[in-house]
Coordinates of C-alpha atoms in Angstrom, one line a residue:
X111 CA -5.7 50.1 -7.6
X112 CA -2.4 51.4 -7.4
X113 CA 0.6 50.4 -4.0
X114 CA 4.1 51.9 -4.9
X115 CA 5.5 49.2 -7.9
X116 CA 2.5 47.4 -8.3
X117 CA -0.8 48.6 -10.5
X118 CA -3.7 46.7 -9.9
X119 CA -6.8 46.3 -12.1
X120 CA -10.4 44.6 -12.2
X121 CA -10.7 42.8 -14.8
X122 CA -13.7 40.2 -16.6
X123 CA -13.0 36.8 -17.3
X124 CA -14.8 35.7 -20.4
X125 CA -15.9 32.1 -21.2
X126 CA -12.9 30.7 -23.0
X127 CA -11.0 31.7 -20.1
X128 CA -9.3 35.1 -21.1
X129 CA -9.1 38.2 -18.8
X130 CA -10.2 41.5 -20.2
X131 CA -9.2 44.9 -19.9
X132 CA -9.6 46.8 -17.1
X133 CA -13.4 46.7 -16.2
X134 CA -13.1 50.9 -15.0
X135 CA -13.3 51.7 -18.7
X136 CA -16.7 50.3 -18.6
X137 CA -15.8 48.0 -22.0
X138 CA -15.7 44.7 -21.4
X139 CA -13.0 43.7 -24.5
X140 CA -10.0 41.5 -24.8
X141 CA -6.6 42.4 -26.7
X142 CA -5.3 40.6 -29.7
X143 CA -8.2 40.7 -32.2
X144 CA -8.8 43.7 -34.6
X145 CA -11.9 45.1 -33.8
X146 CA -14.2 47.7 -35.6
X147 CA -15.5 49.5 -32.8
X148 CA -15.3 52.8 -34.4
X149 CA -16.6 54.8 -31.1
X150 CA -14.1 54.5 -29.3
X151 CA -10.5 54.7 -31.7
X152 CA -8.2 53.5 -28.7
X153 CA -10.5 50.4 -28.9
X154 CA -9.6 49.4 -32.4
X155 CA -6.9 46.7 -31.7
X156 CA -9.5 45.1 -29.0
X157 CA -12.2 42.4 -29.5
X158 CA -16.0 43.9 -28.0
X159 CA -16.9 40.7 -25.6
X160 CA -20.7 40.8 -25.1
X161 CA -21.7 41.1 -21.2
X162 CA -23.2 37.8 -21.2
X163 CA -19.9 36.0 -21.9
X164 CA -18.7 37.1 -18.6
X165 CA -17.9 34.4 -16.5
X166 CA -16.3 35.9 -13.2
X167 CA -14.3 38.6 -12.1
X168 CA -10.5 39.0 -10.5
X169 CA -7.9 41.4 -10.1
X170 CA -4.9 41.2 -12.0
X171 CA -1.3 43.2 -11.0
X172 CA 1.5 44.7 -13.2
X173 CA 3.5 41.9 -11.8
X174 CA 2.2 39.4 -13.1
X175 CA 0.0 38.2 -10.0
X176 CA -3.2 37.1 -10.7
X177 CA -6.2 37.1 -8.1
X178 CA -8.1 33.9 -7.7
X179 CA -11.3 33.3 -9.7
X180 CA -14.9 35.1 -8.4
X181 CA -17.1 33.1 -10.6
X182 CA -20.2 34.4 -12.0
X183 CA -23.3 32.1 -10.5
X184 CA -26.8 32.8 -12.0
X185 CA -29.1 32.6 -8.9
X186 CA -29.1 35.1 -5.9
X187 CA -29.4 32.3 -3.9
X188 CA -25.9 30.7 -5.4
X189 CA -23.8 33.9 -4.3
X190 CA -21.4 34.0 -1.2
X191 CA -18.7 36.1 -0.9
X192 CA -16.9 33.2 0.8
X193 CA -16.8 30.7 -1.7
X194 CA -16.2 34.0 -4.5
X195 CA -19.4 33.6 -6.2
X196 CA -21.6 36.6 -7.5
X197 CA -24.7 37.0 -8.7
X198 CA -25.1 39.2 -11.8
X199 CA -28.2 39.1 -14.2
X200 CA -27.7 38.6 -17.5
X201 CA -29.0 41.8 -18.0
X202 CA -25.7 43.3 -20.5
X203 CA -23.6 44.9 -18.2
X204 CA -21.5 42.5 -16.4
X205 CA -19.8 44.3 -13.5
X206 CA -19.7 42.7 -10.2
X207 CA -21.7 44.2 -7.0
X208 CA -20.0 46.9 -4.9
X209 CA -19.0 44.1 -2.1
X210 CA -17.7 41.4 -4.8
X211 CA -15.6 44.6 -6.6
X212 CA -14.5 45.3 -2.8
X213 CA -13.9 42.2 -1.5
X214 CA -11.2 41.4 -4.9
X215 CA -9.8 45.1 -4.4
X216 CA -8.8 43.4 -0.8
X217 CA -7.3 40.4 -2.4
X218 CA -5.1 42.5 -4.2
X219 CA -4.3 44.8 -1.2
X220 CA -3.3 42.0 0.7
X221 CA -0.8 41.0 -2.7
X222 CA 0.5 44.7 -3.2
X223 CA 0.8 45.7 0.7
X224 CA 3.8 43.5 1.7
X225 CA 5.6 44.7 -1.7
X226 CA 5.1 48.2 -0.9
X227 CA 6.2 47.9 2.6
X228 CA 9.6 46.8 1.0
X229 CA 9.9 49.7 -1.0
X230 CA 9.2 52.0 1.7
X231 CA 11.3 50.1 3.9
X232 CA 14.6 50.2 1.6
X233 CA 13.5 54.3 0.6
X234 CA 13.8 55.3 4.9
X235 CA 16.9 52.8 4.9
X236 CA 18.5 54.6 2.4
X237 CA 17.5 58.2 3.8
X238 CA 18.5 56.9 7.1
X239 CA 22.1 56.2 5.3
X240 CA 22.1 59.2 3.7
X241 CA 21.4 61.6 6.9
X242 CA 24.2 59.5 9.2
X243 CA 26.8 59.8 5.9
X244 CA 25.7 63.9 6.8
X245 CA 25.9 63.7 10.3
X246 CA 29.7 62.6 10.0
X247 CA 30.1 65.0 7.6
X248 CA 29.2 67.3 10.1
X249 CA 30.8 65.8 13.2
X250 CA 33.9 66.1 11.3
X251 CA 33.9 69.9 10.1
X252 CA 32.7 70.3 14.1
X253 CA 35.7 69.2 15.2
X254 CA 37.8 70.9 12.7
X255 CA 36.1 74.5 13.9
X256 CA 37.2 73.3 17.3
X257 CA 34.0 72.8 18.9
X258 CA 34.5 70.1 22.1
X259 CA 33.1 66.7 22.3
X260 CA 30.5 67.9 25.2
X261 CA 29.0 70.4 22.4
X262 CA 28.9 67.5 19.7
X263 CA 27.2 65.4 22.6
X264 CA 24.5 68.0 23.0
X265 CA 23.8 68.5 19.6
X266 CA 23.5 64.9 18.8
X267 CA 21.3 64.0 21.9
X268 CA 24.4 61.7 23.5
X269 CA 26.7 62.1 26.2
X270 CA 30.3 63.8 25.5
X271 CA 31.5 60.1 26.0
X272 CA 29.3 58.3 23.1
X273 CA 29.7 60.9 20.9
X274 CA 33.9 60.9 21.0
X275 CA 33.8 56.9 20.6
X276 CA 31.8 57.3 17.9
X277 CA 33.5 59.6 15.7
X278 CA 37.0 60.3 18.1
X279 CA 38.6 58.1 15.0
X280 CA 37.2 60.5 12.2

């Protein structure tokens, strides 16, 4: 999960109330308590959380924002998307269905999206300030060459009119 300055991650939430790593690097573990799983040496600084101690699920962002809870329920019948609860066997691997891992991927979306609109907003506001700072630029030199107000008009998709009380005091 990844919108402009915000990363987003799926992460486990273990019984005691921790969140895990990100769930993608299929290891449910928590940071903080020296481990000895030797397989994996990036893993080393990580406690190894047995599947089973998996309570629920939610997304966590760079930010700081953290997704509401998806709670682990033990029957099939018990699981509804609408009130975020998921069945998953206690079967040692404790990743959430496709639709659960979906529907908190669109939690997050909907946290990221405004956020990134922002930054794209103030990245074409500043482009926009940027090409006008070039178009006077150039309005100027224009006039300097001698080229007539009509011309400027043309080229700048305004009447001769506009374009002189726009820049006539340049």
């Amino acid at each position: 999960m990844d919108r402009t300055a915000h990363e987003g991650s799926l992460v486990a939430v273990i019984a005691d109330g921790r969140n895990s790593a990100d769930l993608r690097e299929g290891v449910v573990r928590v940071l903080g308590v020296t481990g000895t799983y030797q397989r994996h040496p990036d893993l080393r600084d990580h406690e190894i959380v047995p599947d089973d101690e998996v309570t629920g699920w939610r997304a966590l962002c760079s930010c700081g924002w953290e997704g509401p809870l998806w709670r682990r329920v033990t029957a099939r019948a018990a699981a509804s998307l609408l009130r975020r609860q998921a069945f998953v066997p206690f079967l040692g691997v404790a990743s959430p269905s496709v639709d659960v891992e979906a529907a908190i991927r669109a939690e997050w979306t909907s946290h990221a999206d405004p956020a990134g609109a922002i930054v794209e907003l103030e990245a074409a506001a500043e482009a926009s300030e940027h090409a006008q700072e070039r178009l006077n630029r150039k309005v100027v030199q224009a006039r300097a060459a001698g080229v007539s107000w009509a011309k400027i008009g043309v080229a700048t998709r305004m009447t001769r009119q506009s374009a002189h009380e726009r820049w006539g005091r340049h």
